[in-house]
Tab-separated table of C-alpha atoms and ligand atoms in Angstrom:
chain	number	residue	atom	x	y	z
K	1	MET	CA	-132.404	-51.840	-94.489
K	2	THR	CA	-134.857	-54.529	-93.432
K	3	THR	CA	-133.316	-57.983	-93.941
K	4	LEU	CA	-134.833	-61.455	-94.163
K	5	PHE	CA	-132.500	-64.249	-93.067
K	6	ILE	CA	-133.014	-67.488	-94.959
K	7	TYR	CA	-131.529	-70.880	-95.694
K	8	PRO	CA	-132.163	-72.296	-99.210
K	9	GLY	CA	-135.247	-74.517	-99.339
K	10	ALA	CA	-135.952	-74.154	-95.607
K	11	CYS	CA	-139.280	-72.912	-94.250
K	12	SER	CA	-137.939	-69.379	-94.775
K	13	LEU	CA	-138.860	-69.941	-98.442
K	14	ALA	CA	-142.434	-68.843	-97.631
K	15	ALA	CA	-141.383	-65.374	-96.447
K	16	HIS	CA	-139.010	-65.071	-99.409
K	17	VAL	CA	-141.903	-65.905	-101.771
K	18	VAL	CA	-144.088	-63.243	-100.125
K	19	ILE	CA	-141.329	-60.657	-100.553
K	20	GLU	CA	-141.148	-61.538	-104.268
K	21	GLU	CA	-144.939	-61.645	-104.688
K	22	LEU	CA	-145.309	-58.178	-103.147
K	23	ASP	CA	-142.065	-56.744	-104.515
K	24	LEU	CA	-141.092	-55.587	-101.025
K	25	PRO	CA	-137.860	-53.588	-100.606
K	26	ILE	CA	-136.300	-56.139	-98.242
K	27	GLU	CA	-132.811	-57.593	-98.502
K	28	VAL	CA	-132.589	-61.381	-98.383
K	29	GLU	CA	-129.503	-62.858	-96.753
K	30	GLN	CA	-128.549	-66.522	-96.665
K	31	VAL	CA	-127.113	-67.687	-93.336
K	32	SER	CA	-125.482	-70.837	-92.033
K	33	LEU	CA	-127.481	-72.914	-89.535
K	34	THR	CA	-124.515	-74.733	-87.988
K	35	PRO	CA	-124.066	-74.538	-84.183
K	36	ASP	CA	-121.005	-72.278	-84.579
K	37	SER	CA	-122.617	-69.947	-87.141
K	38	PRO	CA	-122.092	-66.209	-86.554
K	39	TYR	CA	-125.849	-65.912	-87.276
K	40	ARG	CA	-126.428	-67.091	-83.677
K	41	GLN	CA	-125.147	-63.731	-82.464
K	42	LEU	CA	-128.115	-62.122	-84.229
K	43	ASN	CA	-130.600	-64.899	-83.459
K	44	PRO	CA	-129.623	-67.149	-80.534
K	45	GLN	CA	-132.187	-69.768	-81.648
K	46	GLY	CA	-130.186	-70.079	-84.875
K	47	ARG	CA	-133.369	-70.593	-86.880
K	48	VAL	CA	-134.736	-69.130	-90.077
K	49	PRO	CA	-136.789	-67.251	-91.069
K	50	ALA	CA	-135.975	-64.111	-89.101
K	51	LEU	CA	-136.666	-60.552	-90.161
K	52	ARG	CA	-134.401	-57.763	-88.922
K	53	LEU	CA	-136.183	-54.427	-89.046
K	54	ASP	CA	-134.498	-51.066	-89.648
K	55	ASP	CA	-134.366	-50.417	-85.875
K	56	LEU	CA	-132.720	-53.868	-85.443
K	57	THR	CA	-135.809	-55.479	-83.885
K	58	LEU	CA	-135.735	-59.178	-84.807
K	59	LEU	CA	-139.031	-60.865	-85.705
K	60	THR	CA	-139.240	-64.656	-85.864
K	61	GLU	CA	-141.875	-67.344	-86.566
K	62	ASN	CA	-143.620	-67.762	-89.903
K	63	THR	CA	-147.008	-67.299	-88.221
K	64	ALA	CA	-145.951	-63.737	-87.323
K	65	LEU	CA	-143.642	-62.887	-90.226
K	66	LEU	CA	-145.952	-63.788	-93.094
K	67	PRO	CA	-148.852	-61.581	-91.833
K	68	TYR	CA	-146.364	-58.808	-91.001
K	69	LEU	CA	-144.932	-58.858	-94.541
K	70	ALA	CA	-148.405	-58.904	-96.144
K	71	ASP	CA	-149.511	-55.974	-93.974
K	72	LEU	CA	-146.697	-53.904	-95.496
K	73	ARG	CA	-148.954	-53.788	-98.578
K	74	PRO	CA	-152.344	-52.864	-97.094
K	75	GLY	CA	-155.221	-54.350	-99.069
K	76	THR	CA	-153.096	-57.025	-100.744
K	77	PRO	CA	-155.064	-60.092	-101.890
K	78	LEU	CA	-152.359	-62.213	-100.235
K	79	PHE	CA	-154.063	-61.506	-96.890
K	80	ALA	CA	-157.423	-60.109	-95.703
K	81	PRO	CA	-158.668	-57.170	-93.613
K	82	ALA	CA	-158.408	-57.167	-89.807
K	83	GLY	CA	-161.585	-58.578	-88.270
K	84	SER	CA	-162.571	-60.548	-91.388
K	85	VAL	CA	-163.374	-64.257	-91.372
K	86	GLU	CA	-160.909	-64.804	-94.226
K	87	ARG	CA	-158.087	-63.339	-92.150
K	88	ALA	CA	-158.883	-65.798	-89.335
K	89	GLN	CA	-159.026	-68.664	-91.849
K	90	ILE	CA	-155.644	-67.712	-93.312
K	91	GLN	CA	-154.153	-67.473	-89.815
K	92	GLY	CA	-155.749	-70.834	-88.968
K	93	TRP	CA	-153.894	-72.485	-91.849
K	94	LEU	CA	-150.620	-70.773	-90.876
K	95	GLY	CA	-150.991	-72.193	-87.358
K	96	TYR	CA	-151.930	-75.644	-88.657
K	97	LEU	CA	-148.947	-75.755	-91.010
K	98	ALA	CA	-146.482	-74.562	-88.360
K	99	THR	CA	-147.689	-76.990	-85.679
K	100	GLU	CA	-149.280	-80.117	-87.190
K	101	VAL	CA	-147.240	-80.280	-90.386
K	102	HIS	CA	-143.866	-78.685	-89.619
K	103	THR	CA	-143.207	-79.397	-85.951
K	104	GLY	CA	-145.656	-82.289	-85.570
K	105	ALA	CA	-144.459	-84.305	-88.565
K	106	PHE	CA	-141.404	-82.928	-90.376
K	107	ARG	CA	-139.362	-82.388	-87.230
K	108	SER	CA	-139.465	-86.141	-86.559
K	109	ILE	CA	-138.585	-86.887	-90.186
K	110	ASN	CA	-135.767	-84.328	-90.502
K	111	ARG	CA	-134.434	-84.152	-86.933
K	112	PRO	CA	-134.924	-87.505	-85.158
K	113	GLU	CA	-131.847	-86.717	-83.023
K	114	ARG	CA	-133.952	-84.124	-81.210
K	115	PHE	CA	-136.167	-86.881	-79.803
K	116	THR	CA	-133.644	-89.481	-78.666
K	117	PRO	CA	-129.898	-89.918	-78.114
K	118	ASP	CA	-130.281	-93.470	-79.508
K	119	GLU	CA	-129.287	-93.535	-83.189
K	120	GLN	CA	-130.882	-96.970	-83.560
K	121	ALA	CA	-134.245	-95.324	-82.878
K	122	TYR	CA	-133.969	-92.720	-85.666
K	123	ALA	CA	-135.553	-94.915	-88.360
K	124	GLY	CA	-138.589	-95.600	-86.174
K	125	ILE	CA	-139.031	-91.911	-85.350
K	126	ARG	CA	-138.749	-90.991	-89.040
K	127	SER	CA	-141.274	-93.606	-90.017
K	128	LYS	CA	-143.725	-92.374	-87.332
K	129	GLY	CA	-143.161	-88.827	-88.624
K	130	LEU	CA	-144.112	-89.958	-92.139
K	131	GLU	CA	-147.317	-91.480	-90.759
K	132	ARG	CA	-148.111	-88.251	-88.943
K	133	LEU	CA	-147.379	-86.277	-92.101
K	134	ALA	CA	-149.838	-88.367	-94.114
K	135	GLU	CA	-152.497	-87.741	-91.434
K	136	ALA	CA	-151.742	-84.013	-91.293
K	137	LEU	CA	-151.969	-83.655	-95.084
K	138	LYS	CA	-155.457	-85.201	-95.279
K	139	PRO	CA	-157.447	-82.076	-94.307
K	140	ILE	CA	-155.370	-80.020	-96.756
K	141	GLU	CA	-155.985	-82.526	-99.560
K	142	ALA	CA	-159.712	-82.334	-98.780
K	143	ARG	CA	-159.635	-78.542	-98.794
K	144	LEU	CA	-157.830	-78.379	-102.150
K	145	SER	CA	-160.062	-80.930	-103.849
K	146	GLY	CA	-162.207	-78.573	-105.898
K	147	GLN	CA	-160.374	-75.314	-105.280
K	148	ASP	CA	-156.959	-74.034	-106.290
K	149	TRP	CA	-155.903	-72.254	-103.098
K	150	LEU	CA	-156.580	-72.627	-99.383
K	151	VAL	CA	-158.712	-69.532	-98.758
K	152	GLY	CA	-160.887	-67.295	-100.924
K	153	ASN	CA	-159.900	-68.898	-104.243
K	154	ARG	CA	-156.810	-66.728	-104.517
K	155	PHE	CA	-153.152	-67.226	-103.613
K	156	THR	CA	-152.539	-66.044	-100.036
K	157	ILE	CA	-149.751	-66.186	-97.485
K	158	ALA	CA	-151.244	-69.528	-96.332
K	159	ASP	CA	-150.464	-70.968	-99.779
K	160	ALA	CA	-146.970	-69.440	-99.681
K	161	HIS	CA	-146.431	-71.375	-96.440
K	162	LEU	CA	-148.070	-74.576	-97.714
K	163	GLY	CA	-145.852	-74.626	-100.815
K	164	VAL	CA	-142.797	-75.229	-98.626
K	165	PHE	CA	-144.235	-78.355	-97.025
K	166	VAL	CA	-145.749	-79.801	-100.181
K	167	GLY	CA	-142.322	-79.351	-101.789
K	168	TRP	CA	-140.701	-81.232	-98.906
K	169	SER	CA	-143.434	-83.916	-99.091
K	170	ALA	CA	-142.672	-84.438	-102.772
K	171	ARG	CA	-139.178	-85.515	-101.712
K	172	ALA	CA	-140.500	-87.869	-98.987
K	173	GLY	CA	-140.567	-91.064	-101.060
K	174	THR	CA	-143.865	-91.886	-102.733
K	175	LEU	CA	-146.056	-90.218	-100.116
K	176	LEU	CA	-147.467	-87.515	-102.385
K	177	GLN	CA	-148.850	-90.106	-104.824
K	178	ALA	CA	-151.788	-90.519	-102.430
K	179	PHE	CA	-152.498	-86.760	-102.571
K	180	PRO	CA	-153.432	-85.723	-106.130
K	181	ALA	CA	-154.810	-82.317	-105.105
K	182	LEU	CA	-151.547	-81.505	-103.353
K	183	GLN	CA	-149.542	-82.598	-106.404
K	184	ALA	CA	-151.652	-80.286	-108.559
K	185	PHE	CA	-151.187	-77.511	-105.988
K	186	LEU	CA	-147.404	-77.904	-106.207
K	187	GLY	CA	-147.581	-77.468	-109.980
K	188	ARG	CA	-149.626	-74.258	-109.606
K	189	TYR	CA	-147.317	-72.984	-106.857
K	190	ARG	CA	-144.139	-73.506	-108.877
K	191	ALA	CA	-145.760	-71.989	-111.965
K	192	ARG	CA	-146.135	-68.628	-110.223
K	193	GLU	CA	-143.557	-66.162	-111.489
K	194	ALA	CA	-142.676	-64.957	-108.002
K	195	VAL	CA	-142.181	-68.530	-106.773
K	196	ALA	CA	-139.988	-69.391	-109.763
K	197	ARG	CA	-137.896	-66.253	-109.109
K	198	THR	CA	-137.576	-67.174	-105.438
K	199	LEU	CA	-136.535	-70.761	-106.172
K	200	ALA	CA	-133.954	-69.489	-108.675
K	201	ALA	CA	-132.631	-66.942	-106.155
K	202	GLU	CA	-132.211	-69.745	-103.589
K	203	GLY	CA	-130.422	-71.912	-106.154
K	204	LEU	CA	-133.267	-74.431	-106.318
K	205	ALA	CA	-134.641	-73.878	-109.821
Q	301	GSH	N1	-141.681	-72.352	-85.887
Q	301	GSH	C1	-140.639	-71.781	-86.702
Q	301	GSH	C2	-139.731	-72.908	-87.166
Q	301	GSH	C3	-138.450	-72.369	-87.756
Q	301	GSH	C4	-137.521	-73.528	-88.081
Q	301	GSH	O1	-137.550	-74.606	-87.473
Q	301	GSH	N2	-136.656	-73.302	-89.089
Q	301	GSH	C5	-135.719	-74.332	-89.481
Q	301	GSH	C6	-135.581	-74.352	-90.991
Q	301	GSH	S1	-137.050	-74.956	-91.766
Q	301	GSH	C7	-134.369	-74.015	-88.895
Q	301	GSH	O2	-133.937	-72.877	-88.902
Q	301	GSH	N3	-133.689	-75.048	-88.382
Q	301	GSH	C8	-132.395	-74.929	-87.822
Q	301	GSH	C9	-132.358	-75.434	-86.421
Q	301	GSH	O3	-133.411	-75.781	-85.876
Q	301	GSH	O4	-131.269	-75.479	-85.863
Q	301	GSH	C10	-141.261	-71.014	-87.876
Q	301	GSH	O5	-142.280	-71.464	-88.412
Q	301	GSH	O6	-140.760	-69.941	-88.262
């Protein structure tokens, strides 16, 4: 059976949401992300999400997994046909979220130890990460001012991915107060039945 490996509330939430949205017959398994976790035997990077296919091939990276999952339901409104402009736009947002928002901002906020051995420097790295996050959210706020979802006025895999980072941003102090369109987006995201089911399944309801 195909299995998605997740950690509650991590960026694997996006793939879990897509599985729920599309009612895909995929098992979801929670793993530990500690350095000594047995999960590292399956995935030496020790990161989630990862999708283990029936033939034991392991797929990683949200930018690959989310399109792969959507393509299991050809024609789904969560994605767009090969060669279409909308498909490129959706993939553009997936890339932006993975690089500018996740790695470019949240990694400094959540994992300052990856940038310096000096614990005294953590607060400065976190604070720079918050600045970078605010910058990275601006184009998304602009995009969502006047439309509900990122592409094509319908919920797509780009929105499934975005929901993770807006949720994290809501916990980053008062930052989201400056982003009313993103706050409204988070309300719409959490109001989706599939998202609510996913959050409940991850123990986050
Ligand atoms: N670029 C990867 C990032 C995956 C990633 O960093 N996942 C985090 C959870 S949000 C993780 O597993 N962290 C554990 C670690 O880095 O040790 C993707 O988008 O799939």
